[in-house]
Coordinates of C-alpha atoms in Angstrom, one line a residue:
M1 CA -17.8 -25.1 -39.8
A2 CA -15.0 -26.6 -37.7
P3 CA -12.1 -24.6 -39.3
D4 CA -14.0 -21.3 -38.7
A5 CA -14.6 -22.0 -35.0
P6 CA -11.5 -20.2 -33.7
L7 CA -12.3 -17.0 -35.6
P8 CA -14.5 -15.4 -32.9
S9 CA -11.9 -16.2 -30.3
I10 CA -9.2 -14.5 -32.4
V11 CA -11.4 -11.4 -33.0
T12 CA -12.2 -11.2 -29.3
R13 CA -8.5 -11.3 -28.4
A14 CA -7.6 -8.8 -31.0
A15 CA -10.3 -6.5 -29.7
G16 CA -9.1 -6.9 -26.2
A17 CA -5.5 -6.1 -27.2
V18 CA -6.8 -2.9 -29.0
I19 CA -8.8 -1.9 -26.0
A20 CA -5.9 -2.5 -23.6
A21 CA -3.6 -0.3 -25.8
I22 CA -6.2 2.5 -25.9
T23 CA -6.6 2.3 -22.2
I24 CA -2.9 2.6 -21.5
F25 CA -2.6 5.5 -23.9
A26 CA -5.5 7.2 -22.2
L27 CA -4.0 6.6 -18.8
F28 CA -0.8 8.3 -20.0
W29 CA -2.3 11.1 -21.9
A30 CA -4.8 12.1 -19.2
R31 CA -2.5 11.4 -16.2
E32 CA -2.8 15.0 -15.0
I33 CA -6.5 14.4 -14.4
I34 CA -6.5 10.7 -13.5
I35 CA -3.7 10.8 -10.9
P36 CA -5.5 13.3 -8.6
V37 CA -8.7 11.3 -8.9
V38 CA -7.0 8.0 -8.1
L39 CA -5.2 9.5 -5.2
A40 CA -8.5 10.9 -3.9
I41 CA -10.2 7.5 -4.2
F42 CA -7.5 5.8 -2.2
F43 CA -7.4 8.5 0.5
S44 CA -11.2 8.4 0.8
L45 CA -11.0 4.6 1.3
L46 CA -8.4 5.1 4.0
L47 CA -10.3 7.9 5.8
S48 CA -13.9 6.7 5.5
P49 CA -13.6 4.5 8.6
L50 CA -12.5 7.5 10.7
V51 CA -15.4 9.5 9.3
R52 CA -17.8 6.8 10.3
R53 CA -16.4 6.6 13.8
I54 CA -16.8 10.4 14.3
E55 CA -20.4 10.2 12.9
Q56 CA -21.2 7.6 15.5
L57 CA -20.5 10.3 18.1
G58 CA -23.4 12.4 16.8
I59 CA -21.5 14.7 14.5
R60 CA -23.0 15.4 11.1
R61 CA -21.3 14.2 7.9
I62 CA -19.9 17.5 6.8
G63 CA -18.5 18.2 10.3
S64 CA -16.9 14.8 10.5
V65 CA -15.3 15.3 7.1
L66 CA -13.9 18.7 8.1
I67 CA -12.5 17.3 11.3
V68 CA -10.7 14.4 9.5
M69 CA -9.5 16.6 6.7
T70 CA -8.2 19.2 9.1
A71 CA -6.4 16.6 11.1
L72 CA -4.9 15.1 8.0
M73 CA -3.6 18.4 6.6
G74 CA -2.2 19.3 10.0
L75 CA -0.4 16.0 10.2
I76 CA 1.0 16.4 6.7
A77 CA 2.0 20.0 7.4
G78 CA 3.7 18.9 10.6
V79 CA 5.6 16.1 8.9
F80 CA 6.8 18.6 6.2
W81 CA 7.8 21.1 8.8
V82 CA 9.9 18.6 10.7
I83 CA 11.6 17.4 7.5
G84 CA 12.2 21.0 6.3
S85 CA 13.6 22.2 9.6
Q86 CA 15.8 19.1 10.0
A87 CA 17.0 19.4 6.4
A88 CA 17.8 23.0 6.9
A89 CA 19.9 22.2 10.0
V90 CA 21.7 19.5 8.0
M91 CA 22.5 21.9 5.1
S92 CA 23.7 24.5 7.6
E93 CA 26.1 22.0 9.1
L94 CA 27.6 20.8 5.8
P95 CA 30.1 23.7 5.4
K96 CA 31.7 22.6 8.8
Y97 CA 32.7 19.3 7.2
R98 CA 33.9 20.7 3.9
D99 CA 37.5 19.6 4.6
N100 CA 36.5 16.1 5.5
I101 CA 34.3 15.8 2.3
V102 CA 37.1 17.1 0.1
A103 CA 39.7 14.8 1.7
K104 CA 37.6 11.7 1.1
A105 CA 36.7 12.8 -2.4
R106 CA 40.4 13.3 -3.2
N107 CA 41.3 10.0 -1.6
L108 CA 38.7 8.2 -3.7
H109 CA 39.7 10.2 -6.8
F110 CA 43.3 9.4 -6.3
Q111 CA 42.7 5.7 -5.9
Y112 CA 40.4 5.4 -8.8
S113 CA 42.3 7.8 -11.0
T114 CA 45.5 5.8 -10.3
A115 CA 43.9 2.6 -11.4
I116 CA 42.2 4.2 -14.4
S117 CA 45.4 5.9 -15.5
K118 CA 47.3 2.6 -15.4
I119 CA 44.6 1.0 -17.5
T120 CA 44.6 4.0 -19.9
S121 CA 48.4 4.0 -20.1
A122 CA 48.5 0.3 -20.9
A123 CA 45.8 0.7 -23.6
E124 CA 47.7 3.7 -25.1
N125 CA 50.9 1.7 -25.3
I126 CA 49.1 -1.2 -27.0
R127 CA 47.5 1.3 -29.5
S128 CA 50.7 3.0 -30.3
E129 CA 52.6 -0.2 -30.8
A130 CA 49.8 -1.4 -33.2
A131 CA 50.0 1.9 -35.1
N132 CA 53.8 1.7 -35.4
A133 CA 53.6 -1.8 -36.7
A134 CA 51.1 -0.8 -39.3
T135 CA 53.1 2.2 -40.6
R136 CA 56.6 0.7 -40.4
P137 CA 57.8 -0.3 -44.0
A138 CA 58.3 -4.0 -44.6
A139 CA 61.8 -5.4 -45.3
A140 CA 61.0 -6.1 -48.9
D141 CA 60.2 -2.4 -49.5
L142 CA 63.6 -1.1 -48.2
T143 CA 65.4 -1.2 -51.6
P144 CA 67.8 1.4 -53.2
E145 CA 65.2 2.3 -55.8
N146 CA 62.6 3.0 -53.2
D147 CA 65.0 5.1 -51.1
L148 CA 66.0 7.2 -54.2
A149 CA 62.4 7.8 -55.1
A150 CA 61.6 8.8 -51.6
A151 CA 64.5 11.2 -51.6
N152 CA 63.5 12.8 -55.0
G153 CA 59.9 13.1 -53.7
A154 CA 61.2 14.9 -50.7
R155 CA 63.0 17.5 -52.8
Q156 CA 59.9 18.5 -54.9
P157 CA 59.1 22.2 -54.9
L158 CA 56.3 23.5 -52.6
Q159 CA 53.0 24.1 -54.3
P160 CA 51.3 27.4 -53.6
T161 CA 48.3 27.2 -51.2
S162 CA 45.1 29.1 -51.4
L163 CA 44.1 31.4 -48.6
P164 CA 40.7 30.8 -46.8
I165 CA 37.9 33.0 -47.8
V166 CA 36.5 34.8 -44.7
E167 CA 32.8 35.3 -44.8
E168 CA 31.2 38.4 -43.3
A169 CA 29.6 37.7 -39.9
E170 CA 25.9 38.4 -39.6
P171 CA 25.0 41.4 -37.4
I172 CA 24.1 40.5 -33.8
K173 CA 20.6 41.3 -32.8
V174 CA 20.3 43.3 -29.7
E175 CA 17.0 43.4 -27.7
V176 CA 16.4 45.8 -24.9
V177 CA 14.7 44.0 -22.0
S178 CA 13.2 45.9 -19.1
R179 CA 14.2 45.1 -15.6
E180 CA 10.5 44.4 -14.7
S181 CA 10.2 41.6 -17.3
Q182 CA 13.4 40.0 -16.0
V183 CA 11.9 39.9 -12.5
W184 CA 8.7 38.3 -13.8
A185 CA 10.7 35.7 -15.7
L186 CA 12.7 34.9 -12.6
L187 CA 9.6 34.6 -10.5
R188 CA 7.9 32.4 -13.1
E189 CA 11.0 30.2 -13.3
L190 CA 11.1 29.8 -9.5
A191 CA 7.3 29.3 -9.0
M192 CA 6.5 26.9 -11.8
P193 CA 8.1 23.8 -10.1
V194 CA 6.2 24.6 -6.9
V195 CA 2.8 25.7 -8.3
H196 CA 2.1 22.3 -10.0
P197 CA 2.5 20.1 -6.9
I198 CA 0.6 22.6 -4.8
A199 CA -2.2 22.6 -7.3
T200 CA -2.3 18.8 -7.5
I201 CA -2.5 18.6 -3.7
G202 CA -5.3 21.1 -3.7
V203 CA -7.3 19.1 -6.3
V204 CA -6.7 15.9 -4.3
I205 CA -8.0 17.5 -1.1
V206 CA -11.1 18.8 -2.8
F207 CA -11.8 15.4 -4.4
V208 CA -11.2 13.6 -1.1
A209 CA -13.7 15.8 0.7
F210 CA -16.2 15.4 -2.1
F211 CA -15.9 11.6 -2.0
L212 CA -16.2 11.4 1.7
I213 CA -19.3 13.6 1.9
Y214 CA -21.1 11.9 -1.0
R215 CA -19.7 8.3 -0.7
E216 CA -23.1 6.6 -0.5
E217 CA -24.5 8.5 -3.4
L218 CA -21.5 7.7 -5.5
R219 CA -21.6 4.1 -4.6
D220 CA -25.3 3.9 -5.6
R221 CA -24.5 5.5 -8.9
V222 CA -21.7 3.0 -9.6
V223 CA -24.0 0.1 -8.7
R224 CA -26.8 1.4 -11.0
A225 CA -24.3 1.9 -13.8
C226 CA -23.2 -1.7 -13.6
G227 CA -26.8 -2.9 -14.0
R228 CA -29.6 -4.0 -11.8
A229 CA -28.9 -7.6 -12.5
N230 CA -25.3 -7.3 -11.2
I231 CA -26.1 -5.6 -7.9
N232 CA -24.8 -8.5 -5.8
L233 CA -21.6 -8.8 -7.9
T234 CA -21.0 -5.1 -7.9
T235 CA -21.6 -4.8 -4.1
L236 CA -19.2 -7.6 -3.4
T237 CA -16.6 -6.2 -5.7
L238 CA -16.8 -2.7 -4.2
S239 CA -16.8 -4.0 -0.6
D240 CA -13.9 -6.3 -1.1
A241 CA -11.8 -3.8 -3.0
G242 CA -12.5 -1.1 -0.4
A243 CA -11.7 -3.3 2.5
R244 CA -8.5 -4.7 1.0
V245 CA -7.1 -1.3 0.0
S246 CA -8.1 0.3 3.3
Q247 CA -6.5 -2.6 5.3
F248 CA -3.5 -2.5 3.1
F249 CA -2.9 1.2 3.7
V250 CA -3.4 0.8 7.5
A251 CA -1.0 -2.1 7.6
Q252 CA 1.5 -0.3 5.5
V253 CA 1.4 2.8 7.7
I254 CA 1.9 0.7 10.8
A255 CA 4.8 -1.3 9.3
N256 CA 6.5 1.9 8.0
L257 CA 6.2 3.7 11.3
T258 CA 7.6 0.6 13.1
V259 CA 10.6 0.4 10.7
G260 CA 11.2 4.2 10.8
A261 CA 11.1 4.2 14.6
A262 CA 13.5 1.3 14.8
I263 CA 15.9 2.9 12.3
G264 CA 15.8 6.2 14.0
L265 CA 16.3 4.7 17.5
G266 CA 19.2 2.7 16.4
L267 CA 20.9 5.7 14.7
Y268 CA 20.3 7.8 17.8
V269 CA 21.9 5.2 20.1
F270 CA 24.9 4.9 17.9
G271 CA 25.4 8.7 17.9
I272 CA 24.3 9.5 14.3
P273 CA 23.1 13.2 14.2
H274 CA 19.6 14.0 13.1
A275 CA 18.4 10.4 13.7
A276 CA 14.8 11.6 13.9
L277 CA 15.0 12.9 10.4
W278 CA 16.4 9.7 9.0
G279 CA 13.8 7.6 10.7
L280 CA 11.0 9.8 9.4
M281 CA 12.4 9.7 5.9
A282 CA 12.7 5.9 6.1
A283 CA 9.0 5.6 7.1
L284 CA 7.9 7.8 4.3
L285 CA 10.1 6.4 1.6
R286 CA 9.0 2.8 2.3
F287 CA 5.7 3.6 0.6
I288 CA 7.7 3.2 -2.6
P289 CA 8.3 -0.6 -2.9
Y290 CA 11.8 -1.9 -3.2
L291 CA 13.4 1.4 -4.2
G292 CA 12.2 3.3 -1.1
P293 CA 14.4 1.5 1.5
V294 CA 17.4 2.0 -0.6
L295 CA 16.8 5.7 -0.9
A296 CA 16.2 5.9 2.8
A297 CA 19.6 4.5 3.5
V298 CA 21.5 6.7 1.0
F299 CA 21.0 10.0 2.9
P300 CA 22.2 9.0 6.4
V301 CA 25.1 7.1 4.8
A302 CA 26.1 10.3 2.8
M303 CA 25.8 12.3 6.0
C304 CA 28.1 9.9 8.0
L305 CA 30.7 10.0 5.2
A306 CA 30.7 13.8 5.4
M307 CA 30.7 14.2 9.2
F308 CA 32.9 11.3 10.5
D309 CA 36.4 10.2 9.7
G310 CA 36.7 6.6 8.4
W311 CA 33.9 4.3 7.3
V312 CA 32.6 2.8 10.6
H313 CA 29.5 5.0 11.0
A314 CA 28.5 4.6 7.3
L315 CA 28.9 0.8 7.5
F316 CA 26.8 0.8 10.7
V317 CA 24.0 2.7 9.0
I318 CA 24.0 0.2 6.1
G319 CA 24.1 -2.8 8.4
W320 CA 21.4 -1.6 10.8
T321 CA 19.1 -0.6 7.9
L322 CA 19.5 -4.1 6.3
L323 CA 18.9 -5.8 9.7
V324 CA 15.7 -3.8 10.4
D325 CA 14.4 -4.4 6.8
V326 CA 15.0 -8.2 7.0
L327 CA 13.3 -8.5 10.4
S328 CA 10.4 -6.4 9.1
A329 CA 10.0 -8.4 5.9
N330 CA 10.1 -11.8 7.7
F331 CA 8.2 -11.1 10.9
V332 CA 6.4 -7.7 11.1
E333 CA 4.9 -7.5 7.5
P334 CA 3.7 -11.1 7.3
W335 CA 1.8 -10.7 10.5
L336 CA 0.4 -7.3 9.6
F337 CA -0.5 -7.9 5.9
G338 CA -1.5 -11.6 6.0
S339 CA -3.9 -12.0 3.1
R340 CA -4.7 -8.3 2.8
V341 CA -2.7 -7.8 -0.3
G342 CA -3.4 -11.0 -2.2
A343 CA -0.7 -10.2 -4.8
S344 CA 2.3 -12.3 -5.7
P345 CA 5.8 -10.8 -5.4
T346 CA 6.1 -11.0 -9.2
A347 CA 2.9 -9.0 -9.7
I348 CA 4.1 -6.3 -7.2
I349 CA 7.4 -5.9 -9.1
V350 CA 5.7 -5.8 -12.5
G351 CA 3.2 -3.3 -11.2
F352 CA 6.0 -1.2 -9.7
V353 CA 7.8 -1.0 -13.1
F354 CA 4.7 -0.5 -15.2
W355 CA 3.0 2.2 -13.1
G356 CA 6.4 3.9 -12.4
W357 CA 6.9 4.1 -16.2
L358 CA 3.4 5.3 -16.8
W359 CA 3.0 7.9 -14.0
G360 CA 6.4 8.4 -12.6
G361 CA 7.0 8.8 -8.8
I362 CA 3.2 8.8 -8.0
G363 CA 2.9 5.6 -10.0
L364 CA 5.5 4.0 -7.7
I365 CA 3.4 4.8 -4.7
L366 CA 0.1 3.7 -6.2
A367 CA 1.5 0.5 -7.9
T368 CA 0.6 -1.9 -5.1
P369 CA -2.9 -0.5 -4.3
I370 CA -3.8 -0.5 -8.0
T371 CA -2.6 -4.1 -8.3
V372 CA -4.8 -5.1 -5.3
C373 CA -7.8 -3.5 -7.0
L374 CA -7.2 -5.3 -10.3
I375 CA -6.9 -8.6 -8.5
T376 CA -10.2 -8.0 -6.7
L377 CA -11.9 -7.1 -9.9
G378 CA -10.6 -10.2 -11.5
R379 CA -11.9 -12.3 -8.7
Y380 CA -15.5 -11.2 -9.2
I381 CA -15.7 -10.1 -12.9
P382 CA -15.2 -13.0 -15.4
A383 CA -14.0 -10.6 -18.1
M384 CA -11.1 -9.5 -15.9
E385 CA -10.2 -12.9 -14.5
L386 CA -6.9 -12.6 -16.3
F387 CA -5.7 -10.2 -13.6
Y388 CA -6.7 -12.5 -10.8
V389 CA -4.9 -15.4 -12.5
L390 CA -1.7 -13.6 -13.4
L391 CA -1.3 -11.2 -10.4
G392 CA -2.9 -13.1 -7.5
N393 CA -0.9 -15.1 -5.0
E394 CA -3.5 -17.9 -4.6
Q395 CA -3.2 -21.2 -6.3
V396 CA -5.0 -21.1 -9.6
L397 CA -4.6 -24.8 -10.3
E398 CA -6.4 -27.4 -8.2
P399 CA -4.0 -29.9 -6.5
E400 CA -5.1 -32.6 -9.0
L401 CA -4.4 -30.5 -12.0
R402 CA -1.1 -29.3 -10.6
F403 CA 0.0 -32.8 -9.8
Y404 CA -1.1 -33.9 -13.3
Q405 CA 0.8 -31.1 -15.0
R406 CA 4.0 -31.9 -13.1
L407 CA 3.8 -35.5 -14.2
L408 CA 3.3 -34.5 -17.8
A409 CA 6.2 -32.1 -17.6
L410 CA 8.5 -34.9 -16.3
D411 CA 9.1 -32.9 -13.1
R412 CA 9.4 -35.8 -10.8
R413 CA 10.8 -34.0 -7.8
E414 CA 8.0 -31.3 -7.9
A415 CA 5.3 -33.9 -8.4
V416 CA 6.4 -36.0 -5.4
A417 CA 6.7 -32.8 -3.3
D418 CA 3.1 -31.8 -4.3
A419 CA 1.8 -35.2 -3.3
K420 CA 3.6 -35.2 0.0
R421 CA 2.3 -31.7 0.7
Y422 CA -1.2 -32.9 0.0
A423 CA -0.7 -35.8 2.3
D424 CA 0.5 -33.5 5.1
Q425 CA -2.6 -31.4 4.7
H426 CA -5.3 -34.0 4.2
G427 CA -3.9 -37.4 5.1
V428 CA -2.3 -40.3 3.3
H429 CA -5.6 -42.0 2.5
E430 CA -7.1 -38.8 0.9
M431 CA -3.9 -38.4 -1.1
V432 CA -4.3 -41.9 -2.6
D433 CA -8.1 -41.5 -3.2
Q434 CA -8.5 -37.9 -4.1
L435 CA -5.2 -37.0 -5.7
L436 CA -3.3 -40.0 -7.0
S437 CA -6.1 -42.2 -8.2
P438 CA -8.0 -39.6 -10.4
V439 CA -4.7 -38.4 -11.9
L440 CA -3.7 -41.9 -12.8
A441 CA -7.1 -42.4 -14.4
Q442 CA -6.7 -39.3 -16.4
I443 CA -3.2 -40.2 -17.6
E444 CA -4.4 -43.7 -18.5
Q445 CA -7.2 -42.1 -20.6
D446 CA -4.6 -39.8 -22.3
R447 CA -2.5 -42.9 -23.0
L448 CA -5.4 -44.7 -24.6
N449 CA -6.0 -41.7 -26.8
G450 CA -2.4 -41.7 -28.0
M451 CA -1.4 -38.5 -26.2
L452 CA 1.3 -40.1 -23.9
D453 CA 4.7 -41.5 -24.8
E454 CA 6.5 -44.3 -23.1
R455 CA 9.0 -41.9 -21.3
R456 CA 6.1 -40.2 -19.5
V457 CA 4.5 -43.6 -18.7
A458 CA 7.8 -44.7 -17.1
N459 CA 8.0 -41.5 -15.2
V460 CA 4.5 -41.9 -13.7
R461 CA 5.4 -45.4 -12.6
E462 CA 8.5 -44.2 -10.8
V463 CA 6.6 -41.5 -9.1
V464 CA 4.0 -44.0 -7.9
G465 CA 6.7 -46.2 -6.6
E466 CA 8.3 -43.4 -4.7
L467 CA 5.0 -42.3 -3.2
A468 CA 4.2 -45.9 -2.1
E469 CA 7.5 -45.9 -0.3
F470 CA 6.6 -42.6 1.3
I471 CA 3.3 -44.0 2.5
R472 CA 4.9 -47.1 3.9
N473 CA 7.5 -45.0 5.8
D474 CA 4.8 -42.7 7.1
A475 CA 2.8 -45.6 8.4
E476 CA 5.9 -47.1 10.1
V477 CA 6.7 -43.8 11.8
K478 CA 3.1 -43.4 13.1
S479 CA 3.1 -47.0 14.4
S480 CA 6.4 -46.5 16.2
E481 CA 5.2 -43.3 17.7
A482 CA 2.0 -45.1 18.9
G483 CA 4.2 -47.8 20.5
A484 CA 2.2 -50.6 18.9
A485 CA 3.9 -53.1 16.7
G486 CA 1.7 -54.6 14.0
P487 CA 0.9 -58.3 14.2
E488 CA 2.8 -60.7 12.0
R489 CA 1.0 -61.0 8.6
R490 CA -0.1 -64.6 7.8
D491 CA -2.7 -64.1 5.2
L492 CA -2.1 -63.8 1.5
W493 CA -3.8 -61.7 -1.2
V494 CA -3.7 -62.1 -4.9
I495 CA -3.9 -59.0 -7.1
V496 CA -5.0 -59.5 -10.7
P497 CA -4.4 -56.3 -12.7
D498 CA -6.1 -55.5 -15.9
T499 CA -4.2 -54.6 -19.1
G500 CA -3.8 -50.9 -18.4
A501 CA -0.4 -49.3 -18.1
F502 CA -0.8 -48.4 -14.4
D503 CA -2.9 -51.3 -13.2
G504 CA 0.2 -52.9 -11.8
C505 CA 0.8 -49.9 -9.6
V506 CA -2.2 -50.7 -7.5
S507 CA -0.4 -53.6 -5.7
Q508 CA 2.3 -51.2 -4.6
L509 CA -0.2 -48.6 -3.3
L510 CA -2.3 -51.3 -1.7
A511 CA 0.6 -52.8 0.2
A512 CA 1.7 -49.4 1.4
V513 CA -1.8 -48.2 2.5
A514 CA -2.7 -51.5 4.2
R515 CA 0.8 -51.8 5.7
W516 CA 1.1 -55.2 4.1
P517 CA 4.4 -57.0 3.3
E518 CA 4.9 -57.0 -0.4
D519 CA 5.8 -60.7 -0.4
R520 CA 2.3 -61.4 1.0
I521 CA 0.7 -59.8 -2.1
H522 CA 1.0 -61.8 -5.2
A523 CA 0.6 -59.5 -8.3
L524 CA -0.1 -61.7 -11.3
S525 CA 0.7 -60.7 -14.9
P526 CA -2.0 -58.7 -16.8
D527 CA -1.8 -61.3 -19.5
A528 CA -2.6 -64.2 -17.2
L529 CA -5.4 -66.5 -18.4
S530 CA -8.5 -67.2 -16.3
T531 CA -7.4 -70.9 -15.9
D532 CA -3.9 -69.8 -14.6
I533 CA -5.5 -67.4 -12.1
V534 CA -7.8 -70.1 -10.8
E535 CA -4.9 -72.6 -10.5
H536 CA -2.8 -70.0 -8.7
V537 CA -5.5 -69.3 -6.2
R538 CA -6.2 -73.0 -5.6
Q539 CA -2.4 -73.6 -4.9
T540 CA -1.7 -70.6 -2.7
G541 CA -5.0 -70.4 -0.7
P542 CA -5.2 -66.6 -0.3
N543 CA -7.5 -64.7 2.0
G544 CA -8.7 -62.6 -0.9
V545 CA -8.5 -62.0 -4.6
A546 CA -8.7 -58.4 -6.1
L547 CA -9.2 -57.7 -9.7
V548 CA -8.1 -54.1 -10.3
A549 CA -8.3 -51.7 -13.2
I550 CA -7.5 -48.0 -13.6
E551 CA -9.8 -46.3 -16.2
P552 CA -10.6 -49.6 -17.9
S553 CA -11.4 -49.5 -21.6
G554 CA -13.9 -52.4 -21.0
T555 CA -15.1 -54.8 -18.3
N556 CA -15.5 -58.0 -20.3
R557 CA -12.2 -59.4 -19.2
I558 CA -12.8 -58.6 -15.6
L559 CA -16.3 -60.1 -15.8
N560 CA -15.0 -63.4 -17.4
K561 CA -12.3 -63.7 -14.8
T562 CA -14.7 -63.1 -12.0
R563 CA -17.2 -65.7 -13.3
R564 CA -14.4 -68.3 -13.7
L565 CA -13.3 -67.7 -10.1
E566 CA -17.0 -68.0 -8.9
M567 CA -17.4 -71.2 -10.8
A568 CA -14.3 -72.5 -9.1
G569 CA -15.8 -71.9 -5.7
F570 CA -13.9 -68.7 -4.8
A571 CA -16.8 -66.3 -4.8
D572 CA -16.2 -65.2 -1.2
L573 CA -12.6 -64.2 -2.0
I574 CA -13.3 -61.9 -5.0
H575 CA -13.1 -58.1 -4.9
V576 CA -13.2 -55.8 -7.9
V577 CA -11.7 -52.4 -7.8
L578 CA -12.4 -50.0 -10.7
I579 CA -10.6 -46.6 -10.3
G580 CA -11.3 -43.8 -12.7
T581 CA -13.6 -41.1 -14.0
W582 CA -17.4 -41.2 -14.3
K583 CA -16.9 -43.8 -17.2
A584 CA -15.2 -46.2 -14.8
R585 CA -17.9 -45.7 -12.1
H586 CA -20.6 -46.2 -14.7
A587 CA -18.9 -49.4 -15.9
G588 CA -18.6 -50.5 -12.3
N589 CA -22.3 -50.1 -11.6
Q590 CA -23.1 -52.2 -14.7
L591 CA -20.6 -54.8 -13.6
A592 CA -22.0 -54.9 -10.1
R593 CA -25.4 -56.0 -11.5
K594 CA -23.8 -58.8 -13.4
I595 CA -21.6 -60.2 -10.6
E596 CA -23.4 -62.4 -8.1
R597 CA -21.5 -61.7 -4.8
A598 CA -18.2 -59.9 -5.4
P599 CA -18.1 -56.3 -4.1
V600 CA -17.2 -53.6 -6.7
L601 CA -15.1 -50.8 -5.1
D602 CA -13.8 -47.5 -6.5
R603 CA -11.1 -46.7 -4.0
I604 CA -7.9 -48.4 -3.0
T605 CA -8.4 -47.5 0.7
Q606 CA -11.7 -49.4 0.7
L607 CA -9.9 -52.6 -0.3
A608 CA -7.2 -51.9 2.3
A609 CA -9.8 -51.6 5.0
I610 CA -11.4 -54.9 3.9
M611 CA -8.0 -56.6 4.0
Q612 CA -7.5 -55.4 7.6
R613 CA -10.9 -56.4 8.7
R614 CA -10.5 -59.9 7.3
E615 CA -7.2 -60.3 8.9
A616 CA -8.7 -59.2 12.2
R617 CA -11.4 -61.9 11.8
L618 CA -8.8 -64.6 11.3
S619 CA -7.2 -63.8 14.6
M620 CA -10.6 -64.1 16.5
S621 CA -12.2 -67.1 18.0
A622 CA -14.9 -68.9 16.2
A623 CA -17.7 -67.3 18.3
D624 CA -16.3 -63.8 17.9
R625 CA -15.8 -64.4 14.2
A626 CA -19.4 -65.3 13.8
A627 CA -20.5 -62.2 15.5
V628 CA -18.6 -60.0 13.1
A629 CA -20.6 -59.3 9.9
E630 CA -19.2 -59.4 6.5
P631 CA -18.5 -56.1 4.7
D632 CA -21.8 -54.2 4.3
A633 CA -23.3 -52.8 1.1
R634 CA -21.0 -49.8 1.1
D635 CA -18.1 -52.2 0.3
R636 CA -20.1 -53.7 -2.5
L637 CA -21.3 -50.8 -4.6
I638 CA -19.1 -48.3 -6.4
S639 CA -21.5 -45.5 -5.7
A640 CA -20.3 -45.2 -2.1
P641 CA -19.7 -41.6 -1.1
R642 CA -16.2 -40.6 -2.1
D643 CA -15.6 -38.5 0.9
A644 CA -16.4 -41.3 3.3
P645 CA -13.5 -42.3 5.5
A646 CA -11.6 -45.4 4.5
G647 CA -12.9 -48.5 6.1
A648 CA -16.2 -46.9 7.1

């Protein structure tokens, strides 16, 4: 059955691809119906808060909707009237600047035509030279016999040519058209481009009014259609989507009005005619992502080129527009939008291209709101989680998985940057316990399973060494800022690593976390025998001995070494640190039952805290030392809470 297991997954993906293709085709084929409905939904989401506010004043639902719709249509009509009147004024002034436009066009044409003619002339000379070289006879062909044959051929009599046969032309059909039909055809030709947008606007207005009047009933029907068991999920999805889209539109309107006012004011101060028109067009065109600001700058630049001599005014318009857009993108929009959109820049660009291709200009305007809705659906609906993962701007990988992936990808710089970022957010100790230790355990497990090569093992060791240096530097900086110099270290610790590939890294991290000089930590070889370990401890007289292992494959070696040290009289010095997944914690609990006195820990920071406490006890007097208790049971059991602060 194992080989057949992937079949359902393949069938499911194929079915999903077919459904996606059918959906895209339906969106394109039925766009004349879907676009007004989508526009009406977004406008109703934008206007519903205003309707609620008016209803709170005691006005009934229908009256509130009529007030809002009347105000909206009046606003739209006013905007179009201003744009139309200003545009008519601009068009009426253009004939005054005909000579300036013609002069600049001729200047540009002369410059470019001169350069193009030179390039064309050079290319023609090269072509003619190549043709002459191909038709010129070679020296070997210029013989008297060839010349005589050529002369004889030249004197051959002319052959009679046949005259072309002229076919009779078909008679031209003449149709008498009445003047009335010509008038109707002209009216139809002029009206068709206008009738379709007006009809679409009318349908949108009707749908918006309908959605605003019956919004609760429509919401209840959607909830019921999604199933009674999914009422909570459906409610959260609708509420979140509506809130995000509404907040996005409000923020977009405020940002566009701010940018349009700034552009219009700057053009007015510099003396650009019709500055109000260009500012209003900049505000409206910015609803189209990326392309709108470019289009908003084209019209005033063209006007400046037509009205003014030189290029100063046109360059000012370009520079001022760029400055306002940069300030808006870096200061105004981040403050207004915040987390309202929730879409990554890549998702916005992809949505801009896709919906523009599918629905044209309306798709460009609706691209970002539709993307926001898809992300919201993916956040709550498991079947649509792909949209949330691919289009959202939130981190889809936990910090541990991201750090683990960077290590496997040999991306050393990014791995170190992620670890440092985690340390800045949560602290160095949390970085060691919650990020670095679990990842090292997982990588050790992969190595034991044969999934890791030596190059990646070496890369992990280098990253751990760099992070240990970062931890040490961070501790030194904080100590210097506090103005307290650490006491001179006099005690010695012996670290006995197990046979794992990363067990030797524990000594580096321990020295960095505990702010211990590396020469006061003796890291023995993983292959050291129990007798050698006992002899080394007897000769050096350390303050503690730590047997460490990251994701150990077994605990027999650690148990044997621990018992030999206990038999030699060093039971009070022994500490066991087992770092890893639930297997390591389970093994640690079993080991703790077999060891008489040695504490079994699961965090490096726990051992660092014990080292610091023992050093503090050495500097006390005998009476004070007796009053300080030894490490409590939390230092002995591996089952201590993982979120407890180090040294608790």
